[in-house]
Short mmCIF file of C-alpha atoms in Angstrom, two decimals:
data_model
loop_
_atom_site.label_atom_id
_atom_site.label_comp_id
_atom_site.label_asym_id
_atom_site.label_seq_id
_atom_site.Cartn_x
_atom_site.Cartn_y
_atom_site.Cartn_z
CA ASN G 6 152.27 -18.22 -135.43
CA THR G 7 152.17 -14.54 -134.47
CA SER G 8 155.07 -12.85 -132.94
CA PHE G 9 154.96 -11.04 -129.61
CA PHE G 10 155.99 -7.83 -131.24
CA ASP G 11 153.19 -8.08 -133.81
CA TYR G 12 150.41 -8.78 -131.21
CA PHE G 13 151.75 -5.91 -129.03
CA GLU G 14 151.69 -3.40 -131.91
CA LYS G 15 148.27 -4.44 -132.92
CA SER G 16 146.67 -4.53 -129.57
CA ALA G 17 148.45 -1.46 -128.15
CA GLY G 18 149.66 0.61 -130.98
CA ASP G 19 148.68 3.93 -129.44
CA TRP G 20 150.59 3.02 -126.31
CA LEU G 21 153.64 2.23 -128.35
CA GLN G 22 153.65 5.26 -130.40
CA ALA G 23 153.66 7.41 -127.23
CA ARG G 24 156.68 5.57 -126.00
CA GLU G 25 159.16 4.98 -128.82
CA PHE G 26 161.74 3.55 -126.58
CA ALA G 27 159.25 0.65 -126.03
CA TYR G 28 159.70 -0.71 -129.54
CA ASP G 29 163.35 -1.91 -128.84
CA VAL G 30 162.21 -3.25 -125.44
CA ILE G 31 159.49 -5.34 -126.98
CA ARG G 32 161.84 -6.71 -129.64
CA GLN G 33 164.48 -7.64 -127.09
CA VAL G 34 161.77 -9.56 -124.97
CA GLN G 35 160.70 -11.41 -128.24
CA ASP G 36 164.39 -12.42 -128.79
CA PHE G 37 164.60 -13.79 -125.38
CA LEU G 38 161.45 -15.78 -125.59
CA PHE G 39 163.03 -17.70 -128.56
CA ASP G 40 166.56 -18.04 -127.21
CA SER G 41 166.88 -21.48 -125.84
CA ASP G 42 170.24 -20.58 -124.20
CA LYS G 43 168.66 -17.89 -122.06
CA LYS G 44 166.69 -18.88 -118.98
CA VAL G 45 166.15 -15.61 -117.07
CA LEU G 46 165.22 -12.09 -118.23
CA MET G 47 165.34 -9.01 -116.19
CA LEU G 48 163.52 -6.01 -117.51
CA ALA G 49 164.49 -2.95 -115.40
CA MET G 50 162.58 0.30 -116.09
CA PRO G 51 161.93 3.55 -114.21
CA GLN G 52 158.76 3.96 -112.13
CA GLY G 53 155.67 4.66 -114.25
CA SER G 54 157.22 3.49 -117.55
CA GLY G 55 154.85 0.56 -118.00
CA LYS G 56 156.66 -2.47 -116.71
CA SER G 57 153.47 -4.10 -115.51
CA TYR G 58 151.65 -3.24 -118.79
CA ILE G 59 154.30 -5.01 -120.77
CA ALA G 60 154.04 -7.90 -118.41
CA ASN G 61 150.26 -8.00 -118.99
CA LYS G 62 150.67 -8.00 -122.84
CA LEU G 63 153.19 -10.66 -122.61
CA THR G 64 150.86 -12.71 -120.55
CA GLU G 65 148.11 -12.27 -123.05
CA TRP G 66 150.38 -13.28 -125.91
CA LEU G 67 151.64 -16.46 -124.12
CA LEU G 68 147.98 -17.54 -123.41
CA GLY G 69 147.22 -17.07 -127.07
CA ASP G 70 150.47 -18.96 -128.16
CA PHE G 71 149.67 -21.80 -125.86
CA GLN G 72 146.35 -22.37 -127.87
CA THR G 73 148.01 -22.44 -131.29
CA GLN G 74 149.33 -26.06 -130.97
CA THR G 75 147.74 -29.03 -129.32
CA SER G 76 150.97 -29.96 -127.56
CA LYS G 77 151.04 -26.58 -125.79
CA ARG G 78 147.43 -26.23 -124.76
CA SER G 79 148.21 -27.23 -121.20
CA ASN G 80 151.19 -24.86 -120.83
CA SER G 81 151.02 -22.27 -118.08
CA VAL G 82 152.26 -18.94 -116.97
CA MET G 83 152.50 -18.09 -113.29
CA ARG G 84 152.44 -14.32 -112.30
CA ILE G 85 153.75 -13.35 -108.99
CA CYS G 86 152.92 -9.79 -107.92
CA ASN G 87 153.59 -7.75 -104.68
CA THR G 88 149.93 -7.30 -103.53
CA ASP G 89 146.46 -9.06 -103.73
CA SER G 90 144.99 -5.99 -105.15
CA ASN G 91 147.35 -6.08 -108.19
CA VAL G 92 146.65 -9.80 -108.67
CA THR G 93 142.95 -8.98 -109.00
CA LYS G 94 143.59 -5.90 -111.29
CA PHE G 95 146.10 -7.60 -113.70
CA GLN G 96 143.88 -10.71 -114.08
CA ALA G 97 140.91 -8.57 -114.75
CA ALA G 98 142.75 -6.61 -117.46
CA ILE G 99 144.05 -9.78 -119.08
CA SER G 100 140.79 -11.40 -119.04
CA ASN G 101 139.21 -8.47 -120.87
CA GLU G 102 141.86 -8.49 -123.46
CA ILE G 103 141.88 -12.16 -124.32
CA GLN G 104 138.01 -11.99 -124.77
CA GLY G 105 138.35 -9.07 -127.19
CA GLU G 106 138.45 -8.79 -130.98
CA VAL G 107 142.16 -8.11 -131.49
CA TRP G 108 143.22 -11.28 -129.43
CA ARG G 109 140.67 -13.48 -131.24
CA GLU G 110 141.87 -12.10 -134.56
CA PHE G 111 145.38 -13.40 -133.67
CA PHE G 112 144.59 -16.67 -131.97
CA GLY G 113 141.11 -17.52 -132.64
CA THR G 114 138.18 -18.24 -130.36
CA HIS G 115 138.87 -20.31 -127.33
CA LYS G 116 136.47 -21.19 -124.63
CA LEU G 117 137.58 -20.26 -121.00
CA LEU G 118 136.44 -22.92 -118.51
CA ASN G 119 137.90 -21.08 -115.61
CA ASN G 120 138.45 -17.35 -115.40
CA ASN G 121 138.98 -15.76 -111.96
CA LYS G 122 141.84 -13.98 -110.01
CA ASN G 123 143.36 -17.38 -109.18
CA GLY G 124 143.44 -19.06 -112.52
CA MET G 125 142.46 -19.05 -116.07
CA ARG G 126 142.00 -22.36 -118.06
CA PHE G 127 140.99 -22.88 -121.60
CA SER G 128 139.01 -25.71 -122.98
CA GLY G 129 141.32 -28.68 -123.82
CA SER G 130 143.78 -27.95 -121.04
CA TRP G 131 144.19 -30.11 -117.96
CA ASN G 132 146.08 -27.29 -116.27
CA ASP G 133 145.41 -23.66 -115.42
CA ASN G 134 146.93 -21.62 -118.31
CA ALA G 135 147.55 -18.69 -116.11
CA PHE G 136 147.77 -18.42 -112.26
CA PHE G 137 148.22 -15.21 -110.31
CA SER G 138 149.43 -14.90 -106.90
CA SER G 139 150.79 -12.32 -104.48
CA ALA G 140 154.29 -12.83 -103.15
CA LYS G 141 152.97 -13.62 -99.70
CA SER G 142 150.72 -16.63 -100.90
CA SER G 143 151.63 -20.30 -101.51
CA VAL G 144 151.81 -21.66 -104.90
CA MET G 145 152.52 -25.25 -103.97
CA SER G 146 150.82 -27.94 -106.17
CA ARG G 147 150.97 -25.54 -109.17
CA ARG G 148 153.13 -26.13 -112.31
CA ALA G 149 154.27 -23.65 -114.92
CA ASP G 150 156.33 -22.99 -117.95
CA PHE G 151 156.86 -19.44 -117.38
CA LEU G 152 157.27 -17.51 -114.17
CA ILE G 153 156.79 -13.71 -114.34
CA PHE G 154 157.77 -11.75 -111.10
CA ASP G 155 156.17 -8.27 -111.38
CA ASP G 156 157.61 -5.50 -109.11
CA LEU G 157 158.00 -7.97 -106.24
CA TYR G 158 158.77 -5.31 -103.71
CA THR G 159 156.03 -3.04 -102.62
CA THR G 160 158.49 -0.17 -101.51
CA MET G 161 162.10 0.78 -101.75
CA ALA G 162 162.31 0.28 -98.03
CA GLU G 163 161.30 -3.34 -98.37
CA ALA G 164 163.94 -3.88 -101.14
CA LEU G 165 166.55 -2.45 -98.77
CA SER G 166 165.37 -4.85 -96.09
CA ASN G 167 167.73 -8.01 -95.92
CA SER G 168 165.07 -9.93 -94.24
CA ALA G 169 162.54 -9.34 -96.81
CA THR G 170 164.97 -10.20 -99.63
CA ASP G 171 166.03 -13.35 -97.78
CA ASP G 172 162.44 -14.30 -97.48
CA TYR G 173 161.86 -13.82 -101.26
CA VAL G 174 165.00 -15.68 -102.19
CA MET G 175 164.05 -18.66 -100.00
CA LYS G 176 160.60 -18.76 -101.57
CA PHE G 177 162.26 -18.94 -104.99
CA LEU G 178 164.63 -21.62 -103.94
CA THR G 179 161.99 -23.74 -102.13
CA MET G 180 158.74 -23.06 -103.91
CA TRP G 181 158.65 -20.83 -106.98
CA ARG G 182 161.33 -22.35 -109.02
CA GLY G 183 160.08 -25.73 -108.39
CA ARG G 184 156.87 -24.87 -110.25
CA LEU G 185 159.04 -25.08 -113.47
CA LYS G 186 160.13 -28.60 -112.87
CA GLY G 187 159.13 -30.83 -115.86
CA SER G 188 158.80 -28.03 -118.26
CA GLU G 189 160.80 -28.10 -121.57
CA ILE G 190 160.72 -24.20 -121.49
CA GLY G 191 161.14 -23.23 -117.87
CA LYS G 192 161.76 -19.53 -118.34
CA ILE G 193 161.89 -16.79 -115.65
CA ILE G 194 160.88 -13.25 -116.34
CA MET G 195 161.42 -10.41 -113.78
CA VAL G 196 160.00 -6.88 -114.36
CA GLY G 197 160.86 -4.28 -111.68
CA THR G 198 162.99 -1.48 -110.34
CA LEU G 199 166.54 -2.29 -109.31
CA TYR G 200 166.63 -0.80 -105.97
CA ALA G 201 169.63 -2.44 -104.45
CA LYS G 202 172.73 -4.34 -105.55
CA ASN G 203 171.79 -7.34 -103.49
CA ASP G 204 168.17 -7.36 -104.08
CA PHE G 205 166.04 -10.32 -105.16
CA TYR G 206 166.55 -9.68 -108.94
CA HIS G 207 170.35 -9.41 -108.74
CA GLN G 208 170.54 -12.60 -106.64
CA ILE G 209 168.40 -14.57 -109.13
CA LEU G 210 170.44 -13.31 -112.11
CA ASP G 211 173.64 -14.34 -110.19
CA MET G 212 172.23 -17.90 -110.04
CA TYR G 213 172.16 -18.00 -113.82
CA PRO G 214 175.44 -16.15 -114.88
CA ASP G 215 175.52 -17.51 -118.41
CA ALA G 216 171.95 -17.79 -119.07
CA HIS G 217 170.43 -14.39 -118.41
CA THR G 218 169.47 -11.35 -120.41
CA ILE G 219 169.22 -7.80 -118.83
CA ILE G 220 167.17 -5.05 -120.45
CA LYS G 221 167.88 -1.85 -118.70
CA VAL G 222 166.14 1.54 -119.45
CA LYS G 223 167.60 4.59 -117.92
CA ALA G 224 165.35 7.54 -117.27
CA ILE G 225 168.09 9.98 -118.44
CA ASP G 226 170.17 8.28 -121.13
CA ASP G 227 173.88 8.68 -121.55
CA ASP G 228 173.48 11.72 -123.79
CA GLY G 229 171.46 13.49 -121.22
CA TYR G 230 167.98 13.03 -122.87
CA SER G 231 164.80 11.57 -121.34
CA PHE G 232 164.05 8.03 -122.31
CA CYS G 233 160.46 9.15 -123.13
CA GLU G 234 159.85 12.92 -123.13
CA GLN G 235 156.07 12.45 -123.45
CA THR G 236 155.64 10.65 -120.21
CA HIS G 237 158.78 11.60 -118.28
CA PRO G 238 159.76 15.07 -119.41
CA LEU G 239 163.45 16.01 -118.93
CA ASP G 240 162.72 18.97 -116.83
CA GLU G 241 160.79 16.91 -114.36
CA LEU G 242 163.42 14.26 -114.17
CA LEU G 243 166.17 16.96 -113.46
CA HIS G 244 164.03 18.41 -110.80
CA ASP G 245 163.47 15.01 -109.22
CA ARG G 246 167.20 14.56 -109.35
CA GLU G 247 167.98 17.89 -107.56
CA THR G 248 165.28 17.37 -104.86
CA MET G 249 166.06 13.89 -103.84
CA ASN G 250 168.98 11.81 -102.60
CA ILE G 251 171.16 10.79 -105.53
CA ASP G 252 171.34 7.16 -104.41
CA LEU G 253 167.49 7.12 -104.56
CA PHE G 254 167.31 8.66 -107.93
CA ASN G 255 170.01 6.31 -109.37
CA ALA G 256 168.02 3.26 -108.12
CA ILE G 257 164.47 4.52 -108.96
CA TYR G 258 165.21 6.18 -112.26
CA GLN G 259 168.47 4.93 -113.63
CA GLN G 260 168.38 1.36 -112.57
CA GLU G 261 171.85 1.78 -111.09
CA PRO G 262 171.74 1.14 -107.35
CA THR G 263 174.66 2.52 -105.59
#
């Protein structure tokens, strides 16, 4: 079996080389995938740092890994995004990659019986191997082994809205989490920006105090350097910090809501 890190490095080597910080992030995600004691992962990174791209590559790898063993061929990943347009965009990007040469080199050639914005299913599976939905849509009757929440909030204002957060938490308790019932894996992966101390992400982490992992990337590290000078130059980050409310900067860029 190929590792998530190996697949990421082979399929997105140029992207990684431009973002040295991501090497350690990808290794930590891989460790979580194989840690049976951990159920929930939070990947908190600054805006524009590639959170959704990492979630895409993880979805691609999971789809390939499902096809490596007969017993896993009906396994499924469910991706919950903030808008219908992102549902369409992410599914299309993943579809292109899993039909490309690098993916086939790692996982072999597998026929897709279903391949659209709602679901992707390989030959030999009785279940959609991937399902994409906006946070506003119902996923009842679906089942999954992995739940990936990708930037659930559309804006910071929404994240600061108690009613919006309460609605998402209620959906988690009454609908989303239930999709994992019956799975021997049942892992929850959240990628996003930590806008508020009591947002959806924090509340889910609090539900699993001894079974979660947090990967947090600050835009300006503790030594005063940019986490990625090539994509987020320090001069620009310092200018942003000087020209915006410090609470906003701490949340959006430092993953430290105040």
